[in-house]
PDB file of C-alpha atoms in Angstrom:
ATOM      1  CA  MET A   1      77.489 160.447 106.712  1.00 82.00           C
ATOM      2  CA  ASN A   2      78.292 163.914 107.994  1.00 93.00           C
ATOM      3  CA  ILE A   3      78.797 164.814 111.648  1.00 96.00           C
ATOM      4  CA  SER A   4      77.289 167.667 113.634  1.00 97.00           C
ATOM      5  CA  ALA A   5      78.784 168.526 117.034  1.00 97.00           C
ATOM      6  CA  SER A   6      76.261 168.901 119.849  1.00 95.00           C
ATOM      7  CA  VAL A   7      77.220 172.101 121.665  1.00 95.00           C
ATOM      8  CA  TYR A   8      75.219 170.830 124.653  1.00 91.00           C
ATOM      9  CA  ALA A   9      77.933 168.258 125.448  1.00 92.00           C
ATOM     10  CA  ALA A  10      80.824 170.734 125.401  1.00 93.00           C
ATOM     11  CA  ASP A  11      82.203 172.432 128.510  1.00 91.00           C
ATOM     12  CA  GLN A  12      80.585 175.883 128.286  1.00 85.00           C
ATOM     13  CA  ARG A  13      83.579 177.470 130.073  1.00 89.00           C
ATOM     14  CA  CYS A  14      85.951 176.562 127.218  1.00 93.00           C
ATOM     15  CA  ILE A  15      83.701 175.781 124.295  1.00 93.00           C
ATOM     16  CA  MET A  16      85.855 177.371 121.602  1.00 93.00           C
ATOM     17  CA  ALA A  17      88.970 175.554 122.780  1.00 95.00           C
ATOM     18  CA  GLN A  18      87.046 172.282 122.553  1.00 95.00           C
ATOM     19  CA  LEU A  19      85.539 173.074 119.164  1.00 95.00           C
ATOM     20  CA  LEU A  20      88.617 174.322 117.314  1.00 95.00           C
ATOM     21  CA  PRO A  21      90.332 170.948 116.774  1.00 95.00           C
ATOM     22  CA  LEU A  22      87.008 169.415 115.662  1.00 96.00           C
ATOM     23  CA  LEU A  23      85.976 172.049 113.122  1.00 96.00           C
ATOM     24  CA  PRO A  24      87.741 170.520 110.083  1.00 96.00           C
ATOM     25  CA  HIS A  25      85.842 167.266 110.641  1.00 96.00           C
ATOM     26  CA  LEU A  26      82.380 168.732 111.170  1.00 98.00           C
ATOM     27  CA  GLU A  27      79.566 169.574 108.799  1.00 98.00           C
ATOM     28  CA  SER A  28      77.722 171.753 111.322  1.00 98.00           C
ATOM     29  CA  LEU A  29      77.077 172.630 114.957  1.00 98.00           C
ATOM     30  CA  HIS A  30      73.956 171.333 116.697  1.00 97.00           C
ATOM     31  CA  PHE A  31      72.316 173.658 119.229  1.00 96.00           C
ATOM     32  CA  ASP A  32      69.836 172.192 121.735  1.00 94.00           C
ATOM     33  CA  VAL A  33      67.403 174.507 123.515  1.00 94.00           C
ATOM     34  CA  MET A  34      65.577 173.152 126.586  1.00 90.00           C
ATOM     35  CA  ASP A  35      62.975 174.995 128.601  1.00 86.00           C
ATOM     36  CA  GLY A  36      62.582 173.057 131.843  1.00 72.00           C
ATOM     37  CA  LEU A  37      58.985 172.178 130.900  1.00 76.00           C
ATOM     38  CA  PHE A  38      59.103 169.757 127.970  1.00 80.00           C
ATOM     39  CA  VAL A  39      62.500 168.514 129.161  1.00 77.00           C
ATOM     40  CA  PRO A  40      64.852 169.549 132.010  1.00 70.00           C
ATOM     41  CA  PHE A  41      66.395 172.979 131.554  1.00 73.00           C
ATOM     42  CA  HIS A  42      69.858 173.469 130.106  1.00 73.00           C
ATOM     43  CA  GLY A  43      71.453 176.851 129.604  1.00 65.00           C
ATOM     44  CA  LEU A  44      72.067 177.100 125.855  1.00 76.00           C
ATOM     45  CA  ASN A  45      70.728 180.474 124.874  1.00 84.00           C
ATOM     46  CA  GLN A  46      70.591 183.150 122.195  1.00 90.00           C
ATOM     47  CA  THR A  47      73.771 184.831 123.414  1.00 90.00           C
ATOM     48  CA  LEU A  48      75.815 181.654 122.959  1.00 92.00           C
ATOM     49  CA  PHE A  49      74.182 181.081 119.558  1.00 95.00           C
ATOM     50  CA  ARG A  50      75.288 184.548 118.403  1.00 95.00           C
ATOM     51  CA  GLN A  51      78.825 184.011 119.721  1.00 94.00           C
ATOM     52  CA  LEU A  52      79.127 180.734 117.825  1.00 96.00           C
ATOM     53  CA  ARG A  53      77.559 182.200 114.689  1.00 96.00           C
ATOM     54  CA  ASP A  54      80.075 185.041 114.727  1.00 96.00           C
ATOM     55  CA  SER A  55      83.097 182.856 115.588  1.00 95.00           C
ATOM     56  CA  VAL A  56      82.663 179.633 113.629  1.00 96.00           C
ATOM     57  CA  ASP A  57      82.384 179.275 109.873  1.00 96.00           C
ATOM     58  CA  LEU A  58      79.904 176.388 110.010  1.00 98.00           C
ATOM     59  CA  PRO A  59      76.113 176.293 109.818  1.00 98.00           C
ATOM     60  CA  ILE A  60      74.260 176.005 113.119  1.00 98.00           C
ATOM     61  CA  ASP A  61      71.187 173.799 113.402  1.00 98.00           C
ATOM     62  CA  VAL A  62      68.723 174.251 116.280  1.00 98.00           C
ATOM     63  CA  HIS A  63      66.714 171.561 118.086  1.00 96.00           C
ATOM     64  CA  LEU A  64      63.950 173.068 120.210  1.00 96.00           C
ATOM     65  CA  MET A  65      62.959 170.799 123.089  1.00 94.00           C
ATOM     66  CA  ILE A  66      60.485 173.302 124.452  1.00 93.00           C
ATOM     67  CA  ARG A  67      56.758 173.808 124.839  1.00 93.00           C
ATOM     68  CA  HIS A  68      55.217 176.470 122.644  1.00 94.00           C
ATOM     69  CA  PRO A  69      58.230 176.734 120.283  1.00 96.00           C
ATOM     70  CA  GLN A  70      56.714 179.334 117.936  1.00 94.00           C
ATOM     71  CA  SER A  71      58.435 182.521 119.095  1.00 88.00           C
ATOM     72  CA  TRP A  72      61.743 180.808 119.847  1.00 94.00           C
ATOM     73  CA  ALA A  73      61.802 179.149 116.419  1.00 97.00           C
ATOM     74  CA  LEU A  74      61.406 182.466 114.664  1.00 97.00           C
ATOM     75  CA  ARG A  75      64.042 184.160 116.848  1.00 96.00           C
ATOM     76  CA  PHE A  76      66.615 181.517 115.935  1.00 97.00           C
ATOM     77  CA  ALA A  77      65.590 181.726 112.286  1.00 97.00           C
ATOM     78  CA  GLU A  78      66.164 185.488 112.386  1.00 97.00           C
ATOM     79  CA  MET A  79      69.603 184.893 113.893  1.00 97.00           C
ATOM     80  CA  GLY A  80      70.557 182.629 110.978  1.00 97.00           C
ATOM     81  CA  ALA A  81      69.934 179.031 112.017  1.00 98.00           C
ATOM     82  CA  ARG A  82      70.274 176.777 108.986  1.00 98.00           C
ATOM     83  CA  TRP A  83      67.399 174.570 110.123  1.00 98.00           C
ATOM     84  CA  ILE A  84      65.164 174.422 113.165  1.00 98.00           C
ATOM     85  CA  ALA A  85      63.637 171.193 114.471  1.00 98.00           C
ATOM     86  CA  PHE A  86      60.711 171.196 116.849  1.00 98.00           C
ATOM     87  CA  HIS A  87      58.519 168.514 118.364  1.00 97.00           C
ATOM     88  CA  PRO A  88      55.064 168.674 116.768  1.00 97.00           C
ATOM     89  CA  GLU A  89      53.357 167.599 119.985  1.00 96.00           C
ATOM     90  CA  THR A  90      54.604 170.774 121.699  1.00 96.00           C
ATOM     91  CA  CYS A  91      52.689 173.317 119.643  1.00 95.00           C
ATOM     92  CA  GLU A  92      49.094 173.994 118.668  1.00 93.00           C
ATOM     93  CA  ASN A  93      49.631 174.288 114.922  1.00 97.00           C
ATOM     94  CA  PRO A  94      52.768 172.489 113.715  1.00 98.00           C
ATOM     95  CA  LEU A  95      51.868 173.004 110.064  1.00 98.00           C
ATOM     96  CA  ALA A  96      51.764 176.781 110.512  1.00 98.00           C
ATOM     97  CA  LEU A  97      55.086 176.695 112.360  1.00 98.00           C
ATOM     98  CA  LEU A  98      56.762 174.701 109.576  1.00 98.00           C
ATOM     99  CA  ARG A  99      55.646 177.354 107.116  1.00 98.00           C
ATOM    100  CA  ALA A 100      56.611 180.275 109.366  1.00 98.00           C
ATOM    101  CA  ILE A 101      60.141 178.954 109.874  1.00 98.00           C
ATOM    102  CA  ARG A 102      60.556 178.773 106.106  1.00 97.00           C
ATOM    103  CA  ASP A 103      59.169 182.300 105.736  1.00 97.00           C
ATOM    104  CA  TYR A 104      62.049 183.389 107.981  1.00 96.00           C
ATOM    105  CA  LYS A 105      64.514 181.707 105.549  1.00 96.00           C
ATOM    106  CA  SER A 106      65.462 178.702 107.699  1.00 98.00           C
ATOM    107  CA  ARG A 107      64.605 175.106 106.899  1.00 98.00           C
ATOM    108  CA  ALA A 108      61.855 173.534 109.006  1.00 98.00           C
ATOM    109  CA  TYR A 109      62.442 170.061 110.490  1.00 98.00           C
ATOM    110  CA  LEU A 110      60.191 167.829 112.570  1.00 98.00           C
ATOM    111  CA  ALA A 111      61.790 166.248 115.648  1.00 98.00           C
ATOM    112  CA  LEU A 112      60.487 162.743 116.286  1.00 98.00           C
ATOM    113  CA  SER A 113      60.727 161.584 119.911  1.00 96.00           C
ATOM    114  CA  PRO A 114      60.816 157.821 120.528  1.00 97.00           C
ATOM    115  CA  HIS A 115      57.114 157.803 121.435  1.00 96.00           C
ATOM    116  CA  VAL A 116      56.078 159.643 118.235  1.00 97.00           C
ATOM    117  CA  SER A 117      55.410 157.380 115.258  1.00 96.00           C
ATOM    118  CA  VAL A 118      56.057 158.375 111.666  1.00 97.00           C
ATOM    119  CA  SER A 119      52.436 157.569 110.821  1.00 97.00           C
ATOM    120  CA  SER A 120      51.184 160.105 113.400  1.00 97.00           C
ATOM    121  CA  VAL A 121      53.061 162.967 111.643  1.00 97.00           C
ATOM    122  CA  ARG A 122      52.705 161.761 108.050  1.00 97.00           C
ATOM    123  CA  HIS A 123      50.334 164.663 107.294  1.00 96.00           C
ATOM    124  CA  LEU A 124      53.127 167.103 108.261  1.00 98.00           C
ATOM    125  CA  LEU A 125      56.000 165.491 106.386  1.00 96.00           C
ATOM    126  CA  ASP A 126      55.075 167.001 103.016  1.00 93.00           C
ATOM    127  CA  GLU A 127      55.612 170.434 104.535  1.00 96.00           C
ATOM    128  CA  ALA A 128      58.817 169.530 106.408  1.00 98.00           C
ATOM    129  CA  ASP A 129      62.275 170.122 104.977  1.00 98.00           C
ATOM    130  CA  GLY A 130      63.686 167.238 107.043  1.00 98.00           C
ATOM    131  CA  ALA A 131      63.267 165.036 110.079  1.00 98.00           C
ATOM    132  CA  LEU A 132      65.356 164.658 113.224  1.00 98.00           C
ATOM    133  CA  ILE A 133      65.008 161.149 114.645  1.00 97.00           C
ATOM    134  CA  LEU A 134      65.773 160.845 118.340  1.00 97.00           C
ATOM    135  CA  SER A 135      67.324 157.551 119.405  1.00 97.00           C
ATOM    136  CA  ALA A 136      67.043 158.566 123.074  1.00 95.00           C
ATOM    137  CA  PRO A 137      64.264 160.363 124.942  1.00 92.00           C
ATOM    138  CA  PRO A 138      64.427 164.165 124.597  1.00 89.00           C
ATOM    139  CA  GLY A 139      66.439 165.697 127.396  1.00 83.00           C
ATOM    140  CA  GLY A 140      68.315 162.460 128.229  1.00 82.00           C
ATOM    141  CA  GLY A 141      67.995 158.733 128.619  1.00 87.00           C
ATOM    142  CA  ASP A 142      69.447 155.538 127.230  1.00 92.00           C
ATOM    143  CA  PHE A 143      70.236 154.891 123.562  1.00 96.00           C
ATOM    144  CA  MET A 144      67.384 153.056 121.829  1.00 95.00           C
ATOM    145  CA  PRO A 145      68.772 151.442 118.654  1.00 93.00           C
ATOM    146  CA  GLU A 146      65.320 150.360 117.481  1.00 95.00           C
ATOM    147  CA  MET A 147      64.434 154.030 116.892  1.00 95.00           C
ATOM    148  CA  LEU A 148      66.940 154.298 114.028  1.00 94.00           C
ATOM    149  CA  ALA A 149      64.645 152.236 111.792  1.00 93.00           C
ATOM    150  CA  LYS A 150      62.127 155.117 111.728  1.00 96.00           C
ATOM    151  CA  ALA A 151      64.277 156.530 108.941  1.00 96.00           C
ATOM    152  CA  ARG A 152      63.013 153.779 106.621  1.00 95.00           C
ATOM    153  CA  ARG A 153      59.421 154.917 107.129  1.00 96.00           C
ATOM    154  CA  LEU A 154      60.068 158.518 106.092  1.00 97.00           C
ATOM    155  CA  PRO A 155      59.381 159.749 102.551  1.00 96.00           C
ATOM    156  CA  ALA A 156      62.212 158.992 100.142  1.00 94.00           C
ATOM    157  CA  GLY A 157      64.552 161.929  99.690  1.00 95.00           C
ATOM    158  CA  LEU A 158      63.611 163.686 102.929  1.00 97.00           C
ATOM    159  CA  PRO A 159      66.814 164.736 104.755  1.00 97.00           C
ATOM    160  CA  VAL A 160      67.264 162.707 107.951  1.00 97.00           C
ATOM    161  CA  VAL A 161      69.254 163.614 111.074  1.00 97.00           C
ATOM    162  CA  HIS A 162      70.065 160.950 113.671  1.00 97.00           C
ATOM    163  CA  ASP A 163      70.385 162.377 117.192  1.00 96.00           C
ATOM    164  CA  GLY A 164      70.403 160.949 120.716  1.00 94.00           C
ATOM    165  CA  LYS A 165      73.359 159.320 122.478  1.00 93.00           C
ATOM    166  CA  MET A 166      75.088 158.587 119.162  1.00 93.00           C
ATOM    167  CA  GLN A 167      78.558 157.075 119.556  1.00 91.00           C
ATOM    168  CA  ARG A 168      81.214 156.154 117.001  1.00 88.00           C
ATOM    169  CA  HIS A 169      80.462 152.435 117.347  1.00 88.00           C
ATOM    170  CA  HIS A 170      76.871 153.076 116.212  1.00 87.00           C
ATOM    171  CA  ALA A 171      78.096 153.792 112.667  1.00 82.00           C
ATOM    172  CA  GLY A 172      77.433 150.201 111.658  1.00 85.00           C
ATOM    173  CA  LEU A 173      73.792 150.496 112.744  1.00 90.00           C
ATOM    174  CA  LEU A 174      73.340 153.429 110.371  1.00 89.00           C
ATOM    175  CA  ARG A 175      75.053 151.862 107.368  1.00 84.00           C
ATOM    176  CA  ASN A 176      71.904 150.781 105.502  1.00 81.00           C
ATOM    177  CA  LEU A 177      69.565 153.466 106.773  1.00 88.00           C
ATOM    178  CA  PRO A 178      68.613 156.788 105.217  1.00 88.00           C
ATOM    179  CA  GLY A 179      70.492 159.594 106.912  1.00 90.00           C
ATOM    180  CA  ASP A 180      72.424 162.716 106.036  1.00 90.00           C
ATOM    181  CA  LEU A 181      73.736 163.865 109.411  1.00 96.00           C
ATOM    182  CA  VAL A 182      74.637 162.305 112.750  1.00 96.00           C
ATOM    183  CA  VAL A 183      74.650 164.482 115.873  1.00 96.00           C
ATOM    184  CA  MET A 184      77.392 163.563 118.353  1.00 95.00           C
ATOM    185  CA  GLY A 185      78.113 165.078 121.720  1.00 94.00           C
ATOM    186  CA  THR A 186      79.871 162.961 124.340  1.00 91.00           C
ATOM    187  CA  ALA A 187      81.480 160.952 121.519  1.00 92.00           C
ATOM    188  CA  LEU A 188      83.311 164.121 120.439  1.00 94.00           C
ATOM    189  CA  PHE A 189      83.822 166.000 123.688  1.00 92.00           C
ATOM    190  CA  GLY A 190      84.394 163.048 126.043  1.00 80.00           C
ATOM    191  CA  THR A 191      81.862 164.311 128.576  1.00 58.00           C
ATOM    192  CA  GLN A 192      79.410 162.154 130.518  1.00 48.00           C
TER     193      GLN A 192
END
């Protein structure tokens, strides 16, 4: 399984110094955007996205933990995000947003919080390019290993990203589950 480094967990004052030794081992960078409404605010922004895009030769994936993600999703798509995940409960028309993200040449992923069941978004999965399964509540909280099993309930062949307090010792829990990418933050950067 491939690894994506969560930029959120890096020290923003020396992010490139922290990323450089990791780059050969990474498949992508993972960029969390938080608005202070859906989850507590954190300062990852478009300026940092552009700096990373221009400095690192890896794709950047965006996870929007915000209310009303429509305009932000399209801005990050315009800036070159490989895929953009959003929480369907945060927008009025998730189906339209999935299609709009693709129109802007990014892939459109659904982010599934622990309280969101696969059955409740089944009608959207045919339009999604992938699913991001959170094994911790959005914005922070304890690791919930039982959430990993959601991957088994997704359509076969749909790309799956596991995100949320993932540590190296969780690799065994993922061994027999569908999954293409694991997002790691504190496991890579040693932050708390």
